[in-house]
Coordinates of C-alpha atoms in Angstrom, one line a residue:
Chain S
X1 CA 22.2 26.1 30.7
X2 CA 24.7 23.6 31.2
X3 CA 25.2 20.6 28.5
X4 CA 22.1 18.0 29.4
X5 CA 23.6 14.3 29.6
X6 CA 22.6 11.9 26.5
X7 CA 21.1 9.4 29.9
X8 CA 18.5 12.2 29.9
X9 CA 17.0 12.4 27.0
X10 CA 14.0 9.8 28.0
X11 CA 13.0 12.2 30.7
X12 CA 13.3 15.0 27.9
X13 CA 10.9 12.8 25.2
X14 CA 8.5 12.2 28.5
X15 CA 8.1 16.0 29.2
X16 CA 5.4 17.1 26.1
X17 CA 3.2 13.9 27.9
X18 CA 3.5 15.4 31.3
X19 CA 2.5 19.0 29.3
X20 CA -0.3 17.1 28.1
X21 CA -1.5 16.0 31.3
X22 CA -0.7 19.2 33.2
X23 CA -2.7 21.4 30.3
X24 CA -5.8 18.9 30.6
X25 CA -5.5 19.0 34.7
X26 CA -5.0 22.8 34.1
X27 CA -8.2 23.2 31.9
X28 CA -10.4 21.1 34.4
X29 CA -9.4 24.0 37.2
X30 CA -7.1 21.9 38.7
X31 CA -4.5 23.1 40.9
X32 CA -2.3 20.7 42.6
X33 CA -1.2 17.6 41.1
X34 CA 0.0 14.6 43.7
X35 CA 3.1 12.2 42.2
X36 CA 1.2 9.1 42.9
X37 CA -1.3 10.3 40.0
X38 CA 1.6 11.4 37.7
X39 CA 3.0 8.0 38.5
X40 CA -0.2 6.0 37.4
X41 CA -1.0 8.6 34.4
X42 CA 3.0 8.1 33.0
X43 CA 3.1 4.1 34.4
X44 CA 6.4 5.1 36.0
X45 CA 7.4 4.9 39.5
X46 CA 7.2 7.8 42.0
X47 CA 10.9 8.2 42.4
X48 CA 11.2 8.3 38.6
X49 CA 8.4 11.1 38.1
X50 CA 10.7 12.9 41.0
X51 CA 13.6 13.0 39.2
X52 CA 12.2 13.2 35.6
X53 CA 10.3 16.6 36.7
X54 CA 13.5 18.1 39.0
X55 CA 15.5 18.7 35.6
X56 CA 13.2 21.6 34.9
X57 CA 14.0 23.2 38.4
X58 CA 10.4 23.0 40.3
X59 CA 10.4 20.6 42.7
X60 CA 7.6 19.4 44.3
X61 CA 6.0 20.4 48.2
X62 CA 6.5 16.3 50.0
X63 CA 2.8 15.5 50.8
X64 CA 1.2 17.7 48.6
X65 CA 2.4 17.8 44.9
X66 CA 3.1 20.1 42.3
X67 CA 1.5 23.1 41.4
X68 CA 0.2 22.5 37.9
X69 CA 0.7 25.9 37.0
X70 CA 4.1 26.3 38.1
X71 CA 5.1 23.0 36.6
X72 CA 3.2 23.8 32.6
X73 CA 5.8 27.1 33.1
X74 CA 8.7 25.1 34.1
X75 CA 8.4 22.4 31.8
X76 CA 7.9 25.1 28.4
X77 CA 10.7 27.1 29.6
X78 CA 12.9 24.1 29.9
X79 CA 11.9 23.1 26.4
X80 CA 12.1 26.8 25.3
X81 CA 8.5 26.4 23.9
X82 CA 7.4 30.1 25.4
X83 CA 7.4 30.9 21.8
X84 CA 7.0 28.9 19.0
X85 CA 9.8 28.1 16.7
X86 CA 9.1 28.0 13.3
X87 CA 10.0 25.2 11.0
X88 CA 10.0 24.7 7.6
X89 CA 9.1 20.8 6.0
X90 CA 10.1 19.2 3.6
X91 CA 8.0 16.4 1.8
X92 CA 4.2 16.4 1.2
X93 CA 3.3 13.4 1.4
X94 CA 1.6 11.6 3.1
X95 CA 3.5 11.8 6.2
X96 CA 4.1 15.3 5.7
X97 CA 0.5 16.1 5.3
X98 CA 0.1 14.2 8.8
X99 CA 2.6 16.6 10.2
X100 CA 0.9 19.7 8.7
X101 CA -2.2 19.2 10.1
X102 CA -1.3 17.8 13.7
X103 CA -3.3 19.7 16.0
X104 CA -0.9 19.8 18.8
X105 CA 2.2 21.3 17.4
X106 CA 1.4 24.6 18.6
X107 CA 0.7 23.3 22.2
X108 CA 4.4 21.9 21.9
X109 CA 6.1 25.0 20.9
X110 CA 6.1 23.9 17.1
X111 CA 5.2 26.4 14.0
X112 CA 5.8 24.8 10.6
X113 CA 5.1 28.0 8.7
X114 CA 5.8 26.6 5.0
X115 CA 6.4 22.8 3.2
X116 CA 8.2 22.6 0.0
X117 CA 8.8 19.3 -2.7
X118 CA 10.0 18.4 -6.0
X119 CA 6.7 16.9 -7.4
X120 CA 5.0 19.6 -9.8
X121 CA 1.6 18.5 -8.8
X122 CA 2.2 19.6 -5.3
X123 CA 4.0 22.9 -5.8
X124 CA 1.6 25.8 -5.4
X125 CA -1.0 23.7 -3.0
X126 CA -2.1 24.5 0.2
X127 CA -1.6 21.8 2.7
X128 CA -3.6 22.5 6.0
X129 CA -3.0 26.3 4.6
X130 CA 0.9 26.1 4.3
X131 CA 1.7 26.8 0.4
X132 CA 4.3 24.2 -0.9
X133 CA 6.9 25.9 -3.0
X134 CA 9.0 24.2 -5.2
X135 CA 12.3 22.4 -3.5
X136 CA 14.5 24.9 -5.7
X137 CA 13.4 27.8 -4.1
X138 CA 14.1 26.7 0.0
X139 CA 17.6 28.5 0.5
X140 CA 15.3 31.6 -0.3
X141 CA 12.8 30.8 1.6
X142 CA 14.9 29.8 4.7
X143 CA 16.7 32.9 4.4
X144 CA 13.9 35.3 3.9
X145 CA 11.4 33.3 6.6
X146 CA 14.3 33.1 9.2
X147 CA 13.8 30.1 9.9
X148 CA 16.5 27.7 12.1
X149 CA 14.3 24.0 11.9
X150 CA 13.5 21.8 9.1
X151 CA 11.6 18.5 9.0
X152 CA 12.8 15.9 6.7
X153 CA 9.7 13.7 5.7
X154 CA 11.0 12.5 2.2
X155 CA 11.7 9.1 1.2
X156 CA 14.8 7.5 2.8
X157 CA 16.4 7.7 -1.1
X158 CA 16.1 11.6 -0.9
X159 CA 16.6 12.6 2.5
X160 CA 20.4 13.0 2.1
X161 CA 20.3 15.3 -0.7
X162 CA 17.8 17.2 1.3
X163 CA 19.4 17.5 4.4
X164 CA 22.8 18.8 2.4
X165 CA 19.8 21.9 1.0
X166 CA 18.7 23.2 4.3
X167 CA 22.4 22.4 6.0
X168 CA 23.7 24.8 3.0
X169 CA 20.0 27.4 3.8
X170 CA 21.4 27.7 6.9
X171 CA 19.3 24.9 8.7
X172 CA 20.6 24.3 12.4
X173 CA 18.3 21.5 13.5
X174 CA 16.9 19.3 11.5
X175 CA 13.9 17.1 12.5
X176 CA 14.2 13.3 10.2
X177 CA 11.4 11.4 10.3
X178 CA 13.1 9.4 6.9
X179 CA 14.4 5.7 7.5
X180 CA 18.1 6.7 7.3
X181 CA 21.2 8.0 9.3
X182 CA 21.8 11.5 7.0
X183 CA 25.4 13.0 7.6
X184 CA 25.7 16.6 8.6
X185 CA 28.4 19.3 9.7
X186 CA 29.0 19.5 13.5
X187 CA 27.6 22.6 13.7
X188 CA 23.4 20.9 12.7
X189 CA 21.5 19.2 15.1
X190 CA 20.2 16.1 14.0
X191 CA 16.8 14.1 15.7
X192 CA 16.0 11.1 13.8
X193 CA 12.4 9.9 14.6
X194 CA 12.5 6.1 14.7
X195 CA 8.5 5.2 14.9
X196 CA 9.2 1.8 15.4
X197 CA 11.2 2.4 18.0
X198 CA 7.2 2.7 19.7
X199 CA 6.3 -0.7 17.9
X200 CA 9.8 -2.2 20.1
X201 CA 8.3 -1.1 23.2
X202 CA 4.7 -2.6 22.7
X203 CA 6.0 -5.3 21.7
X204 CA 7.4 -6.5 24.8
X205 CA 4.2 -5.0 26.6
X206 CA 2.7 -7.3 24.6
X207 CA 4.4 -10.7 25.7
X208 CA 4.3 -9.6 28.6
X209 CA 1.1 -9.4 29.0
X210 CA 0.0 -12.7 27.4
X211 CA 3.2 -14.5 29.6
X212 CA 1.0 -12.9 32.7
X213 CA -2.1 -13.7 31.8
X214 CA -1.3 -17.5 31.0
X215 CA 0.3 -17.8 34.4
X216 CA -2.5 -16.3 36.0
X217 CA -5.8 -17.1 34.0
X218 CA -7.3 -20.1 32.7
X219 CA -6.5 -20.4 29.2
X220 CA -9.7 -19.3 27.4
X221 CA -10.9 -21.0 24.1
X222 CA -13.7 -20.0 21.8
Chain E
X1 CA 10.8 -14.1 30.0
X2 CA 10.5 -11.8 33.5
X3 CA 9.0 -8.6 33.3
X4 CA 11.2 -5.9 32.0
X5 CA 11.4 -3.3 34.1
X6 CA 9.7 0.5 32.9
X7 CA 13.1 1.7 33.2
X8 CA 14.4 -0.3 30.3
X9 CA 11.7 1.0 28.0
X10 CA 14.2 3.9 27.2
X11 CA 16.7 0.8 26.0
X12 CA 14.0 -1.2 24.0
X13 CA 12.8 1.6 22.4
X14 CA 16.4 2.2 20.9
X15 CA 16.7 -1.4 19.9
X16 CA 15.0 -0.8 16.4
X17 CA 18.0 1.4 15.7
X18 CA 20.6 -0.6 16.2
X19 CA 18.8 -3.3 14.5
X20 CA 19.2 -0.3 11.5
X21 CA 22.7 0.0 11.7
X22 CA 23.0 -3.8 11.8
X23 CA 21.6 -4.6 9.3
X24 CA 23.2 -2.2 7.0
X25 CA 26.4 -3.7 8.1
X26 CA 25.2 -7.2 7.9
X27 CA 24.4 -6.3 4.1
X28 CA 27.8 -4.3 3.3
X29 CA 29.5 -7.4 4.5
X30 CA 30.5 -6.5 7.6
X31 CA 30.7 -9.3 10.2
X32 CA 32.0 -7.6 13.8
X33 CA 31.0 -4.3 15.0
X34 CA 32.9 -2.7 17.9
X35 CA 31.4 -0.9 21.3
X36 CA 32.6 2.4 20.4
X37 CA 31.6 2.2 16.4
X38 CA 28.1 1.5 17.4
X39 CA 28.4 4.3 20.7
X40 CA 29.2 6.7 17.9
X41 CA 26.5 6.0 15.5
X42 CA 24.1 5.8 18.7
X43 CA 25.2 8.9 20.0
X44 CA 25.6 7.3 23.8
X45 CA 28.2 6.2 25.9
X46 CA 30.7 2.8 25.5
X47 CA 29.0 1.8 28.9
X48 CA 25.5 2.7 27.5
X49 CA 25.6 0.7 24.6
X50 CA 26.6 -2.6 26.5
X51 CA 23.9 -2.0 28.9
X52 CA 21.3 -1.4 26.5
X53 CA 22.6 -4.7 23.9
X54 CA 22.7 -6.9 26.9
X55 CA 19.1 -6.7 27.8
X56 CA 19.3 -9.5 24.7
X57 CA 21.0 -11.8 26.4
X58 CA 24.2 -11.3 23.8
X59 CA 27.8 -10.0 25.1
X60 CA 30.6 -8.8 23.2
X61 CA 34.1 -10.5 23.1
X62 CA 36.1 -8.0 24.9
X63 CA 38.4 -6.2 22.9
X64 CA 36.7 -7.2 19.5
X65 CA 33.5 -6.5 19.7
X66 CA 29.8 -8.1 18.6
X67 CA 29.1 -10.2 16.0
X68 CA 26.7 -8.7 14.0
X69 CA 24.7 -12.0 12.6
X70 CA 24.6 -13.3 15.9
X71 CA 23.4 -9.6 17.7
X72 CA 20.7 -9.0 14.9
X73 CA 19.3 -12.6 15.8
X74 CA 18.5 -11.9 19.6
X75 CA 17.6 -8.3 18.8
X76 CA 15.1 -9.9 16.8
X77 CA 14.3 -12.9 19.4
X78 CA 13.8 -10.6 22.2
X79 CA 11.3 -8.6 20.5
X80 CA 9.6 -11.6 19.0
X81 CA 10.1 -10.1 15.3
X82 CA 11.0 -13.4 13.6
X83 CA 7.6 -13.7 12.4
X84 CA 5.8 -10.6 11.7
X85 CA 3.0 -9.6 13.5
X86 CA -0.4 -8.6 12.0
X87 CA -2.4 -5.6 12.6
X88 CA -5.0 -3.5 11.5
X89 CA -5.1 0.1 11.4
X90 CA -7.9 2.6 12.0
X91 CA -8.0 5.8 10.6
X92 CA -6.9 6.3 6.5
X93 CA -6.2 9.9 6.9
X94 CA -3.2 11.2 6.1
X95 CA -1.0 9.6 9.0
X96 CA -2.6 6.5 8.1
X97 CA -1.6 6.6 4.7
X98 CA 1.8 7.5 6.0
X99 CA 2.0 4.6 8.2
X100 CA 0.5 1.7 5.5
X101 CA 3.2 3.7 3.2
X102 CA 6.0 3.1 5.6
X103 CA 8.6 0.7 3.7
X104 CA 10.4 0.2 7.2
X105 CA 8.2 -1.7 9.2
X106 CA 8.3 -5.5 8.3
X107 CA 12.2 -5.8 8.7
X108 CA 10.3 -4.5 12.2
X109 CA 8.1 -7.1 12.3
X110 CA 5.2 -5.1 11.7
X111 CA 2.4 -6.5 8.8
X112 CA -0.3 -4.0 8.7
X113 CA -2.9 -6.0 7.0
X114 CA -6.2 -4.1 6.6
X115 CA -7.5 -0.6 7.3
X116 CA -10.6 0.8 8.3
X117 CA -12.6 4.6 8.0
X118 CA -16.4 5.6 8.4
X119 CA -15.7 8.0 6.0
X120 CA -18.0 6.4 2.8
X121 CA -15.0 8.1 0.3
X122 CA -12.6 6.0 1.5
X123 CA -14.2 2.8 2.0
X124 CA -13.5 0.2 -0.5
X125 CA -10.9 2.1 -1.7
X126 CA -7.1 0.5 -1.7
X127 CA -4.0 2.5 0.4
X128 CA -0.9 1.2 -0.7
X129 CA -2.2 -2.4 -1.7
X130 CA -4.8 -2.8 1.7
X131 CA -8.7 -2.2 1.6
X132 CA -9.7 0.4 3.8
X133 CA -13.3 -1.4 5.1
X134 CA -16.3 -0.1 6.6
X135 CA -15.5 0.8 10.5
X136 CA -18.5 -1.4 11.4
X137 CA -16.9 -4.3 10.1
X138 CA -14.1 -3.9 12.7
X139 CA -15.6 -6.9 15.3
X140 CA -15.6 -9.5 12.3
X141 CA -12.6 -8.6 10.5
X142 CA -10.4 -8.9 13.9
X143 CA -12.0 -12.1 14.4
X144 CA -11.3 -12.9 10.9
X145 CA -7.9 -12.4 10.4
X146 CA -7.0 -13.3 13.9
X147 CA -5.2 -10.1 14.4
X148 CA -4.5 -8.8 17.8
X149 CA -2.7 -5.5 17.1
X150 CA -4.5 -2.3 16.5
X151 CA -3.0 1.0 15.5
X152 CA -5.1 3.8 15.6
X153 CA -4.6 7.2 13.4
X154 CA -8.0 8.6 13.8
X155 CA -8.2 12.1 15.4
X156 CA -8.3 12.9 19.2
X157 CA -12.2 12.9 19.8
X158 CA -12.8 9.8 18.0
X159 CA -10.0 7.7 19.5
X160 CA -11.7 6.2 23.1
X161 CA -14.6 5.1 20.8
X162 CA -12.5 3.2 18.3
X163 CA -10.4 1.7 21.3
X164 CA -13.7 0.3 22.5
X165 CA -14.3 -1.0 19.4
X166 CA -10.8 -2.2 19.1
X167 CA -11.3 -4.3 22.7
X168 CA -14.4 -5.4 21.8
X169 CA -13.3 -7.1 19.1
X170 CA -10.5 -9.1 20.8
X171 CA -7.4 -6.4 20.4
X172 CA -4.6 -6.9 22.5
X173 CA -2.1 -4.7 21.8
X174 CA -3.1 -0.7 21.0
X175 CA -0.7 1.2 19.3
X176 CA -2.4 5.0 19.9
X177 CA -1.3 7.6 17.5
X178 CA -3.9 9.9 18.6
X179 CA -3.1 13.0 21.1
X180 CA -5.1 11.5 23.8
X181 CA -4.4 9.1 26.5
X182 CA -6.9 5.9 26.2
X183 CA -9.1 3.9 29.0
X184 CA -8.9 0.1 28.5
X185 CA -8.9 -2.7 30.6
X186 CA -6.1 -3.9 32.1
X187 CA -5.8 -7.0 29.5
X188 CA -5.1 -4.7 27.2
X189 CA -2.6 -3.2 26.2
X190 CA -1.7 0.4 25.3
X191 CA 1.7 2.5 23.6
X192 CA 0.7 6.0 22.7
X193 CA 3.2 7.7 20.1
X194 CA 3.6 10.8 21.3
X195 CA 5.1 12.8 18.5
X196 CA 6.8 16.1 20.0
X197 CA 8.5 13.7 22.6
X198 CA 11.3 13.6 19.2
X199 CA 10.6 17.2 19.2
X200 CA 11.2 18.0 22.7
X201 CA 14.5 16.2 22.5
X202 CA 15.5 18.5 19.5
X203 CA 14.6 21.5 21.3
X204 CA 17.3 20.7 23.9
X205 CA 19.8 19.7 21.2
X206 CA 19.4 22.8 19.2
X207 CA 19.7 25.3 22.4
X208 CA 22.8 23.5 23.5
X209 CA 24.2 23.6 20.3
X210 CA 23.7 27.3 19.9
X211 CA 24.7 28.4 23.5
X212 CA 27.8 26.2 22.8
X213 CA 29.1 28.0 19.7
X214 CA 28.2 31.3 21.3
X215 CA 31.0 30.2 23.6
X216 CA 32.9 29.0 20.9
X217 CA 33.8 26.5 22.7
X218 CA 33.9 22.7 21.0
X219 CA 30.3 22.1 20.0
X220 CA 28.4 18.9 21.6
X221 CA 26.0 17.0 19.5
X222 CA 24.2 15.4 22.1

């Protein structure tokens, strides 16, 4: 595959929501899905669903839509999710326990197969039946589990040291949900998950909203 | 303010990272930052970067660059952070703990004030400093505390209900956490968090990365 432009990475966070929408459609027994009903389901306009969905190859039949099938495939192989990869986490948390026991992971081609943390009360727990070993042991584990993805749910304080553990494990993508920029080797793949970055976008839905609604409504008072 | 279009969404969502990175500058001391300083952290092109910073209404000084004071101020302005807003949160499982735990988001602008279960365990208990009340007190609570922003963290099948609940009571702004896409009325409005979009983008980082060292050619980070 050839390198995918940074200007595309919205499309790429977009596609597990049009996997969502395409496994529910699929599940009902539906076939065909128009764009006009992508459009209103991602609030994005026609031409945008067009091009969001022609980076996976499948383009749609003009006048008729996609084939939901066709698309579900195109989309996973895209992301590579035919098989799950397997991750290991570190952290748990609270946020890591949120992690553990998302129930769509799996859907999204997403297997965290162990969690590890410093805190003596946590080693040797199950978390939504993933044991949580003690921090010390995770080059072991990493080696022996084969695993190539680590999630970073520690607090921002910690997360440096951690990424440096699975970087030296052998870690080639790391997954940071902490509140921090970590530094790694050009060689690791770093995603930093900025949740607020979700809070900026409602609120300008927000006030927009309100700015619309006192142009176009009488003001209503209790 | 006009309505922003869905294509900046992409560009407000990033704004809570520069707003990072800005601030961490603004409390080293540092007073300019430079296009290509911030295109590096950002991982996006020179040309990106000024696009997305001058939905804000601030342009850099060719040649210098931004001041960072004056770029955290409209950052701030545009997303109408300067006051904090108030929420309330539904759902004290473990992702709700996570997010009441999160130290990040009232430099956001985000004041989660009070939670809420049906689970009889955790009501009247405290998560990180805010009572978790009774779900059926949702309606007078809102009213209350005059709070128009609900986050909800409670799983998939229970989420339309608690939006209802959440509208009924005079909530504006949903933020939706759950794996499920919501029905509301138009008045209202929704941002659903969809967790493995981060993931998705990963994916595509991580297969580049190896396909590029299996060339051994320079490796790409975005």
């Amino acid at each position: 595959m050839a390198n995918i432009k940074v200007q595309k990475m919205p499309t790429i966070r977009r596609l597990p929501t049009y996997l969502y929408k395409l496994s529910e459609m699929h599940k009902a027994g539906v076939g065909i899905v128009a764009t006009p009903e992508l459009a209103r389901y991602m609030n994005l306009a026609e031409i945008v669903i067009r091009k969001d969905l022609a980076i996976t190859g499948v383009s749609g039949q003009p006048g008729v839509g996609y084939k939901v099938c066709e698309l579900i495939d195109a989309i996973r192989r895209f992301l590579q999710w035919e098989n799950p990869a397997s991750a290991i986490l570190v952290g748990a948390g609270s946020l890591g326990h949120a992690l553990l026991g998302y129930d769509g992971f799996e859907d999204y081609g997403l297997k965290i197969i162990a969690a590890f943390d410093a805190d003596p009360d946590k080693i040797g727990t199950l978390v939504h039946g993933r044991e949580v070993f003690d921090i010390a042991l995770l080059a072991e584990k990493v080696r022996e589990l084969k695993v190539e993805l680590g999630i970073i749910c520690v607090p921002a304080t910690y997360a440096q040291e951690v990424a440096d553990a699975m970087v030296a494990a052998g870690i080639r993508g790391i997954w940071n949900f902490a509140n921090v920029s970590l530094k790694t080797p050009d060689h690791v793949v770093v995603q930093r998950e900025v949740i607020a970055g979700g809070f900026a976008v409602l609120s300008v839905k927000l006030r927009q909203s309100m700015e619309n609604s006192d142009r176009t409504e009488p003001e209503l008072k209790d």
